[in-house]
mmCIF file with all atom_site columns, C-alpha atoms in Angstrom:
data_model
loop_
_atom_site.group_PDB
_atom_site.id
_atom_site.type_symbol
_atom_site.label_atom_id
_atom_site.label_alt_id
_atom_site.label_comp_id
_atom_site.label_asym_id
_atom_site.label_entity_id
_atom_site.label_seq_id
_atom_site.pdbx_PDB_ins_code
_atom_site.Cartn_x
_atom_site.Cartn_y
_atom_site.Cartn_z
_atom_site.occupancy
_atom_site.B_iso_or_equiv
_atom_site.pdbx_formal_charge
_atom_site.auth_seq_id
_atom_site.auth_comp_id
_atom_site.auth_asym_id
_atom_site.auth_atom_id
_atom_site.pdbx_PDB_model_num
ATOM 1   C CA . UNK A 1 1   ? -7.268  -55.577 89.134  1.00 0.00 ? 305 UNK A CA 1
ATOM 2   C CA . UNK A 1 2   ? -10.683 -56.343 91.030  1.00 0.00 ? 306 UNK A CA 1
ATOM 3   C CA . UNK A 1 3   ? -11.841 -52.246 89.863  1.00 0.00 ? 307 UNK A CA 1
ATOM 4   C CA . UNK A 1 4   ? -11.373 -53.110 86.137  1.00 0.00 ? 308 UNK A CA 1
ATOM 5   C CA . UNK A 1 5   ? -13.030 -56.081 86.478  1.00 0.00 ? 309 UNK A CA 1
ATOM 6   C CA . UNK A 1 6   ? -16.344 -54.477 87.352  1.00 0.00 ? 310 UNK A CA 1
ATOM 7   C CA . UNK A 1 7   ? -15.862 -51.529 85.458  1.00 0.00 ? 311 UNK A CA 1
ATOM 8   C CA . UNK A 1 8   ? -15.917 -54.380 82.396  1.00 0.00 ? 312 UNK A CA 1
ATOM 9   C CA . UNK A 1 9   ? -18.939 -56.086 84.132  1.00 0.00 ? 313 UNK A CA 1
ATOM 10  C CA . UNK A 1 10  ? -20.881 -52.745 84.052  1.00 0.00 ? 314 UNK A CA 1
ATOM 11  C CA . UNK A 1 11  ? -19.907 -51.620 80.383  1.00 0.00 ? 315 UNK A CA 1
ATOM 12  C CA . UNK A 1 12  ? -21.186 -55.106 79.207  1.00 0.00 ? 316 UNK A CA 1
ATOM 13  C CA . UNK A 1 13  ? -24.267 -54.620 80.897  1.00 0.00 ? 317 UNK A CA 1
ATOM 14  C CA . UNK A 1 14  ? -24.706 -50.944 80.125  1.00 0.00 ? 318 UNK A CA 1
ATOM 15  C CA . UNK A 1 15  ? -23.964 -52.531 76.282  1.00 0.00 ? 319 UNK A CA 1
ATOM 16  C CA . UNK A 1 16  ? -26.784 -55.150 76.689  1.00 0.00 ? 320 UNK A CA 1
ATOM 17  C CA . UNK A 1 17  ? -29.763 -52.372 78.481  1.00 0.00 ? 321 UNK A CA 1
ATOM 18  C CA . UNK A 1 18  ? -28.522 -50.260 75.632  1.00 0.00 ? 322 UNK A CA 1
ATOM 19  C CA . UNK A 1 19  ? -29.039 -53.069 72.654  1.00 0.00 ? 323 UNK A CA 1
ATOM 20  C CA . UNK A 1 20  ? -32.238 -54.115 73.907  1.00 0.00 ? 324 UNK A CA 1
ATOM 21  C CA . UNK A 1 21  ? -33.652 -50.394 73.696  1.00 0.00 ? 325 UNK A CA 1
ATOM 22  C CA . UNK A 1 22  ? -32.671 -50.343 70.224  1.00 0.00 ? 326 UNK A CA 1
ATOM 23  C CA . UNK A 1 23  ? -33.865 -53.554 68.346  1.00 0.00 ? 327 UNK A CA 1
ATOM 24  C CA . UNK A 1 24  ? -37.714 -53.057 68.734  1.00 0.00 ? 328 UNK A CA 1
ATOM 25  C CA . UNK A 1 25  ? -37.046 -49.584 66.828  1.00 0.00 ? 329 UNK A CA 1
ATOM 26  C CA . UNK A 1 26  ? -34.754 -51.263 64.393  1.00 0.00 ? 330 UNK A CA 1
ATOM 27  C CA . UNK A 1 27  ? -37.253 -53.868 63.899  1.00 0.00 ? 331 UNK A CA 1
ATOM 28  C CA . UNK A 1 28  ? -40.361 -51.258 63.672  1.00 0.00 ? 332 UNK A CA 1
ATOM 29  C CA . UNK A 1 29  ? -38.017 -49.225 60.952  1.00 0.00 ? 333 UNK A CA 1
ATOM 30  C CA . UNK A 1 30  ? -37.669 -52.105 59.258  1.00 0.00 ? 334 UNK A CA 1
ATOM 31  C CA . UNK A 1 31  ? -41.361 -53.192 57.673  1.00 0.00 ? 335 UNK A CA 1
ATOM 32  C CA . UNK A 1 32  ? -42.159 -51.382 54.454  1.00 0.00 ? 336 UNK A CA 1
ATOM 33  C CA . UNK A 1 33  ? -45.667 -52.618 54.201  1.00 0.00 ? 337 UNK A CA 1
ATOM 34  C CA . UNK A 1 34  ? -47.394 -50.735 57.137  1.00 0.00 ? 338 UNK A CA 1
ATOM 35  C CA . UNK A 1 35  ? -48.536 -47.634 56.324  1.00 0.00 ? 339 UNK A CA 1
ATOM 36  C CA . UNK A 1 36  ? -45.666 -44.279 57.394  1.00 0.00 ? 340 UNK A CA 1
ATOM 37  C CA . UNK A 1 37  ? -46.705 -42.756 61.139  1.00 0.00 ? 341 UNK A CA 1
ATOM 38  C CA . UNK A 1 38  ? -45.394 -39.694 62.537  1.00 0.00 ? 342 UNK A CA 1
ATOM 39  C CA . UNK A 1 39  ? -45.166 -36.242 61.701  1.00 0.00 ? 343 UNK A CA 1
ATOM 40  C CA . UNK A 1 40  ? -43.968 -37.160 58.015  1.00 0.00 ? 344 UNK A CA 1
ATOM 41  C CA . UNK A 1 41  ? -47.649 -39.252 57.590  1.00 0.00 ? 345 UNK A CA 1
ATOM 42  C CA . UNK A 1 42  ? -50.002 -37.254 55.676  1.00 0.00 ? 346 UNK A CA 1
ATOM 43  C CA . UNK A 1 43  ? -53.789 -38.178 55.978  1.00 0.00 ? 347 UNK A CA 1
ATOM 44  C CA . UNK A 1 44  ? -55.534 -39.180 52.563  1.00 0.00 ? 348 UNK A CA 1
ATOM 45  C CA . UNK A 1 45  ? -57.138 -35.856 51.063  1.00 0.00 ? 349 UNK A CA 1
ATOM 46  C CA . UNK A 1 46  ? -61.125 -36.998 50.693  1.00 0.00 ? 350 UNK A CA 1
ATOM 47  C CA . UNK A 1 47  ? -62.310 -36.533 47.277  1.00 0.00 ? 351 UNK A CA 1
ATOM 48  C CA . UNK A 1 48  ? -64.854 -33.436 46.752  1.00 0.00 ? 352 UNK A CA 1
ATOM 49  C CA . UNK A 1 49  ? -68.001 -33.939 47.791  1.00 0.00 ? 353 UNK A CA 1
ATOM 50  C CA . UNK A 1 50  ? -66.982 -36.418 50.839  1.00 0.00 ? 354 UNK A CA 1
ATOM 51  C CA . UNK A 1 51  ? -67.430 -35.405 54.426  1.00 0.00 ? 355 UNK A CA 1
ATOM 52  C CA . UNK A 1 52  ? -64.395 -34.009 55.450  1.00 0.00 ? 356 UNK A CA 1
ATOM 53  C CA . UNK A 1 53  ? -63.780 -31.823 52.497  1.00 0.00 ? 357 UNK A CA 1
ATOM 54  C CA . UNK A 1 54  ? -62.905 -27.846 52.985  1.00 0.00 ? 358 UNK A CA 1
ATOM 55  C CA . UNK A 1 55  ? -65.148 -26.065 50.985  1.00 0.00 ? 359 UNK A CA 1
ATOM 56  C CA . UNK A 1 56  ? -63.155 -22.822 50.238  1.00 0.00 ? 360 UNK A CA 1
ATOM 57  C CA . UNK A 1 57  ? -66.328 -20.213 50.423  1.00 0.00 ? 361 UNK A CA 1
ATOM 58  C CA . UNK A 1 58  ? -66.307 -21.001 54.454  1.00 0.00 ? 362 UNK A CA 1
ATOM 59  C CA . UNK A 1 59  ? -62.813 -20.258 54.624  1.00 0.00 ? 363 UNK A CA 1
ATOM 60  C CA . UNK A 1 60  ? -62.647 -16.523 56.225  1.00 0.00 ? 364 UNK A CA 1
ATOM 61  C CA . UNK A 1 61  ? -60.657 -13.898 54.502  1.00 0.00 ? 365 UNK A CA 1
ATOM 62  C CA . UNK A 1 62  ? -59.498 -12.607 57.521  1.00 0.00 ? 366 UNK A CA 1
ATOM 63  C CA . UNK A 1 63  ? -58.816 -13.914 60.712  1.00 0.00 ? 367 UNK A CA 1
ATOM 64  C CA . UNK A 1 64  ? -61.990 -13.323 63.540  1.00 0.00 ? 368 UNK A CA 1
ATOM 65  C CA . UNK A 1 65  ? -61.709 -9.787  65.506  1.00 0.00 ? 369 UNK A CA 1
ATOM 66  C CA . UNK A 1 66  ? -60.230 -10.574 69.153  1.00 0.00 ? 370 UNK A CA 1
ATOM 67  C CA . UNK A 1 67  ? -62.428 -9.172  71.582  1.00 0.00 ? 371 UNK A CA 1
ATOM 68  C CA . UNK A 1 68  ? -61.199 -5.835  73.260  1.00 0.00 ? 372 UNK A CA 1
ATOM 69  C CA . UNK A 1 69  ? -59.009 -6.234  76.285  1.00 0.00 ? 373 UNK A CA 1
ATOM 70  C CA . UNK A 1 70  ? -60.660 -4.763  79.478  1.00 0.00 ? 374 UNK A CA 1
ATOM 71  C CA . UNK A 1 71  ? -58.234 -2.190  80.853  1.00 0.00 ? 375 UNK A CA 1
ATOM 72  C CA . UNK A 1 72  ? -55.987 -2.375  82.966  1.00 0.00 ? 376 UNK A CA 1
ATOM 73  C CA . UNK A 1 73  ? -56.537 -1.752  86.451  1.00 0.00 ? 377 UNK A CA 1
ATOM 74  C CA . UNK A 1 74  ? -54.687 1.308   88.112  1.00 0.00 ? 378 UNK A CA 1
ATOM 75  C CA . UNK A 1 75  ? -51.786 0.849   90.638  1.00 0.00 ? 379 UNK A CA 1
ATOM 76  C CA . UNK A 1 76  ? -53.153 0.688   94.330  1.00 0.00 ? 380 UNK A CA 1
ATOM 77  C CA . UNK A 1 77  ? -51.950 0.304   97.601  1.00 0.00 ? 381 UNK A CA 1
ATOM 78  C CA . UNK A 1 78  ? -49.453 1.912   99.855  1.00 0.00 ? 382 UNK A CA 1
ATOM 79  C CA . UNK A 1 79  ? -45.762 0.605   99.968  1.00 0.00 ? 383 UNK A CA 1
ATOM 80  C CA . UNK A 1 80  ? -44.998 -0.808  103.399 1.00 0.00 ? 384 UNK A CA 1
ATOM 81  C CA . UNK A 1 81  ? -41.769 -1.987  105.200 1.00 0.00 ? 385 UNK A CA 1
ATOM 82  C CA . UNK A 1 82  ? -42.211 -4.060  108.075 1.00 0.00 ? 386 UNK A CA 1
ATOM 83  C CA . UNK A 1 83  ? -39.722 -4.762  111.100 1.00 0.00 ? 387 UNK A CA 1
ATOM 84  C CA . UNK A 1 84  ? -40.083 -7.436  114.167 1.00 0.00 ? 388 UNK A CA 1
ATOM 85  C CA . UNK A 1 85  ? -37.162 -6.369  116.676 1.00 0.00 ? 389 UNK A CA 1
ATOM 86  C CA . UNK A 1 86  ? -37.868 -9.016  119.659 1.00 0.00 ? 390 UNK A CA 1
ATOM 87  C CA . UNK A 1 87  ? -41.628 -8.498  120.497 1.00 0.00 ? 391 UNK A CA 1
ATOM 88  C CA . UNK A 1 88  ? -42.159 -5.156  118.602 1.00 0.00 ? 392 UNK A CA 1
ATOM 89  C CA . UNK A 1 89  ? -43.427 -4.769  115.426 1.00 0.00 ? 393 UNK A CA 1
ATOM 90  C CA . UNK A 1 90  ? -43.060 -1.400  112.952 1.00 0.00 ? 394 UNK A CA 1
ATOM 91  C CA . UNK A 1 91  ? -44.755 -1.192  109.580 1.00 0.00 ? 395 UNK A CA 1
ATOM 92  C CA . UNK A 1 92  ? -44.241 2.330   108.375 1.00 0.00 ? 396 UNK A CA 1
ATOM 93  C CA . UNK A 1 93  ? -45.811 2.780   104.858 1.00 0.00 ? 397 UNK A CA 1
ATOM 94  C CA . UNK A 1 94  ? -45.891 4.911   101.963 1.00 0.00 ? 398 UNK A CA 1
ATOM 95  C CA . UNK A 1 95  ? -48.732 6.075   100.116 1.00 0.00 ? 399 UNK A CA 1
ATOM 96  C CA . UNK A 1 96  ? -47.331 6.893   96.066  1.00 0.00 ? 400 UNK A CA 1
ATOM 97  C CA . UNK A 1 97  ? -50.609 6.322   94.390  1.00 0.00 ? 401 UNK A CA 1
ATOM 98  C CA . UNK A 1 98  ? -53.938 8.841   93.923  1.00 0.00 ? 402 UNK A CA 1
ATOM 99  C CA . UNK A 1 99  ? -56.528 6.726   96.189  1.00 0.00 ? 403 UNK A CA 1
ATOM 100 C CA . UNK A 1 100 ? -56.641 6.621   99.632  1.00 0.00 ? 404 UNK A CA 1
ATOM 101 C CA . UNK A 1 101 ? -55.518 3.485   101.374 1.00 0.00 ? 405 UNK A CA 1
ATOM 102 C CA . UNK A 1 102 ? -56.712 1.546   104.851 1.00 0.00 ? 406 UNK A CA 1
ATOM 103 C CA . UNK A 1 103 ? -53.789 -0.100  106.007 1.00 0.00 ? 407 UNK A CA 1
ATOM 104 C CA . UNK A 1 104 ? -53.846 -2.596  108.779 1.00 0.00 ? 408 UNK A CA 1
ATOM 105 C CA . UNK A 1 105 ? -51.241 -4.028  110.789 1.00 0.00 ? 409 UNK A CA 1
ATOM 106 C CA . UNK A 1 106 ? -51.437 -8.171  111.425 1.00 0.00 ? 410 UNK A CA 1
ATOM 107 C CA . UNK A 1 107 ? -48.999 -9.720  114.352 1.00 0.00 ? 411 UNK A CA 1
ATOM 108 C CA . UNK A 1 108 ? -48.844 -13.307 114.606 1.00 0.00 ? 412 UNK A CA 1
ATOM 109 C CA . UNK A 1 109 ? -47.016 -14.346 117.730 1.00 0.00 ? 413 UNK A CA 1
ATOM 110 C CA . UNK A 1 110 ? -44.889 -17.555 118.255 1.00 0.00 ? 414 UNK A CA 1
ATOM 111 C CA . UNK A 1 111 ? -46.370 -18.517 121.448 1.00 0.00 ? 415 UNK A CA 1
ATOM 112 C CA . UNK A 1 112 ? -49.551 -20.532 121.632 1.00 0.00 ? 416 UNK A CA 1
ATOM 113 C CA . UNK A 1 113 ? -51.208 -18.567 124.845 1.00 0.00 ? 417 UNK A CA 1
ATOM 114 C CA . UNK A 1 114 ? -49.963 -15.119 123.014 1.00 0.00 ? 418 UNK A CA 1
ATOM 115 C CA . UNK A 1 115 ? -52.886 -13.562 121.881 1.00 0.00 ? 419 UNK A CA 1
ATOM 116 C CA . UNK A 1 116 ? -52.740 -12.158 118.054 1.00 0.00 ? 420 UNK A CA 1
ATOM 117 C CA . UNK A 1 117 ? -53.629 -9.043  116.836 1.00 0.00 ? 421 UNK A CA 1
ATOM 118 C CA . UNK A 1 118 ? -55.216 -7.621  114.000 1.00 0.00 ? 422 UNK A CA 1
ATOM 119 C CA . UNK A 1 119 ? -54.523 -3.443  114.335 1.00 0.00 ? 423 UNK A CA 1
ATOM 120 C CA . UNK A 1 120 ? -57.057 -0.553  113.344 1.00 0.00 ? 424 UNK A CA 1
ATOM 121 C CA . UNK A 1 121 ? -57.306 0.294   110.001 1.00 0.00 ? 425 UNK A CA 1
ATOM 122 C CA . UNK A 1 122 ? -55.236 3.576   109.183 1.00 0.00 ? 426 UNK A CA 1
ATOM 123 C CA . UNK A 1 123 ? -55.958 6.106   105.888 1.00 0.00 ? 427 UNK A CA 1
ATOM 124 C CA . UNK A 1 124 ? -53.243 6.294   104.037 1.00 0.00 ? 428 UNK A CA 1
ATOM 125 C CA . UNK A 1 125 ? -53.956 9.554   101.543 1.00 0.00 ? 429 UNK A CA 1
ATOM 126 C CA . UNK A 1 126 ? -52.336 10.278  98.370  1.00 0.00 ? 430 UNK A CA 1
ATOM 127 C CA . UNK A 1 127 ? -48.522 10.904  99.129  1.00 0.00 ? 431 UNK A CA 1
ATOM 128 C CA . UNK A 1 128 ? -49.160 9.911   102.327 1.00 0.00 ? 432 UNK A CA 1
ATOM 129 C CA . UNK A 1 129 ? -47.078 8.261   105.345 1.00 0.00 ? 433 UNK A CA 1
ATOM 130 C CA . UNK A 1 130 ? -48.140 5.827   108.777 1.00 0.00 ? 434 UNK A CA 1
ATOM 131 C CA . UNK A 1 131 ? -46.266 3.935   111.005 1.00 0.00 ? 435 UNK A CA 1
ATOM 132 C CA . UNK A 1 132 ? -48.199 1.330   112.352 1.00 0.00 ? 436 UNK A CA 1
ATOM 133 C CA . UNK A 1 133 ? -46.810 -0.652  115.611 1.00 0.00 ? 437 UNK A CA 1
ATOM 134 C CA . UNK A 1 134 ? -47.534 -3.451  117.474 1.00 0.00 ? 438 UNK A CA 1
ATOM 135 C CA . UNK A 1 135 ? -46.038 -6.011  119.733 1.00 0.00 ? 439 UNK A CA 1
ATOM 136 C CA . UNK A 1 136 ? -46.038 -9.469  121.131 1.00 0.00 ? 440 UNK A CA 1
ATOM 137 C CA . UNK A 1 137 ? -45.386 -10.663 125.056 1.00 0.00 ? 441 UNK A CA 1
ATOM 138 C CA . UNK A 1 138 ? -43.299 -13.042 123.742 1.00 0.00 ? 442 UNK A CA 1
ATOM 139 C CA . UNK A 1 139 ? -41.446 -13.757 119.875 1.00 0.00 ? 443 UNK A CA 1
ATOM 140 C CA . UNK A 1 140 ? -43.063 -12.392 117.010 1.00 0.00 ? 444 UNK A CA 1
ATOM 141 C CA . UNK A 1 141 ? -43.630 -15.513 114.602 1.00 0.00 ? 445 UNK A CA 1
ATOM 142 C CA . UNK A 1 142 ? -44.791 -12.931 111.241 1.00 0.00 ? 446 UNK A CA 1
ATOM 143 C CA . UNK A 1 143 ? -46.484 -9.902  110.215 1.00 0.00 ? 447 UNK A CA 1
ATOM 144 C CA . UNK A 1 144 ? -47.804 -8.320  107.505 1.00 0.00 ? 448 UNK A CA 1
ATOM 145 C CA . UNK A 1 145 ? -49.578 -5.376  106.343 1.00 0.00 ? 449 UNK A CA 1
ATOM 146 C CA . UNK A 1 146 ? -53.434 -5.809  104.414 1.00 0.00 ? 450 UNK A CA 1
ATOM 147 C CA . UNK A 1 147 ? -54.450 -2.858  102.319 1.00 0.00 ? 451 UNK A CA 1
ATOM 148 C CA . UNK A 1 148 ? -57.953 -1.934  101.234 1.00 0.00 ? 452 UNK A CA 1
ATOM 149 C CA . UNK A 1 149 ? -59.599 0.558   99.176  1.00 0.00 ? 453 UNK A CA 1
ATOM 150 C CA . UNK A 1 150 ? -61.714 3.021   100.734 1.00 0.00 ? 454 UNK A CA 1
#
């Protein structure tokens, strides 16, 4: 008895939030006098001569010329697959692209006292493989592999 009861309660008061939403559009809706707003209110055209007025000769006949897209850059950079097993770290990479890549291994280790290291920078030729390695004295918190052209 006591559940339908407040399930009442709340639909009254749902009913009331609701109503009181409502009325301020009704009453806005309402008044015929004020001027239309909105998407369906169209702006008085001025008359010709008046500032504001389109005068057809500036209209262009064709849209303006886009300016030329710079192209696009070529593919770069060797594809590299990194493993952490414990404190050891393997990148081994592949090189599918024309220019030669440096690729450089980066170990971050978990421990604060664990020093981090940045490896040598290894060229990666066109078609090209490396397996980089590194390793930690402790957990290996990330690693990741930075490419640059040479």
């Amino acid at each position: 008895m006591r559940a339908r009861r407040s399930r009442a309660v709340s639909l009254l008061v749902t009913s009331v939030v609701l109503a009181g939403f409502l009325i301020p559009g009704a009453v806005a809706q309402s008044g015929g006098d004020d001027p239309a707003s909105g998407p369906e209110a169209v702006a008085p055209v001025p008359a010709p001569g008046e500032q504001g007025a389109v005068d057809p000769a500036r209209i262009p006949a064709e849209p303006p010329v886009q300016p030329a897209r710079p192209p696009s850059r070529e593919l770069f950079g060797a594809d590299c697959d990194t493993r952490i097993e414990g404190s050891q770290v393997v990148a081994s990479c592949h090189n599918s692209y024309p220019e030669t890549d440096l690729v450089r291994l980066h170990v971050e280790c978990d421990r604060w006292w664990d020093v981090d290291g940045d490896g040598a920078a290894v060229a990666v030729g066109p078609a090209g493989r490396a397996e980089l390695t590194s390793r930690c004295w402790k957990e290996v918190r990330s690693a990741w592999v930075s490419h640059q052209r040479q």
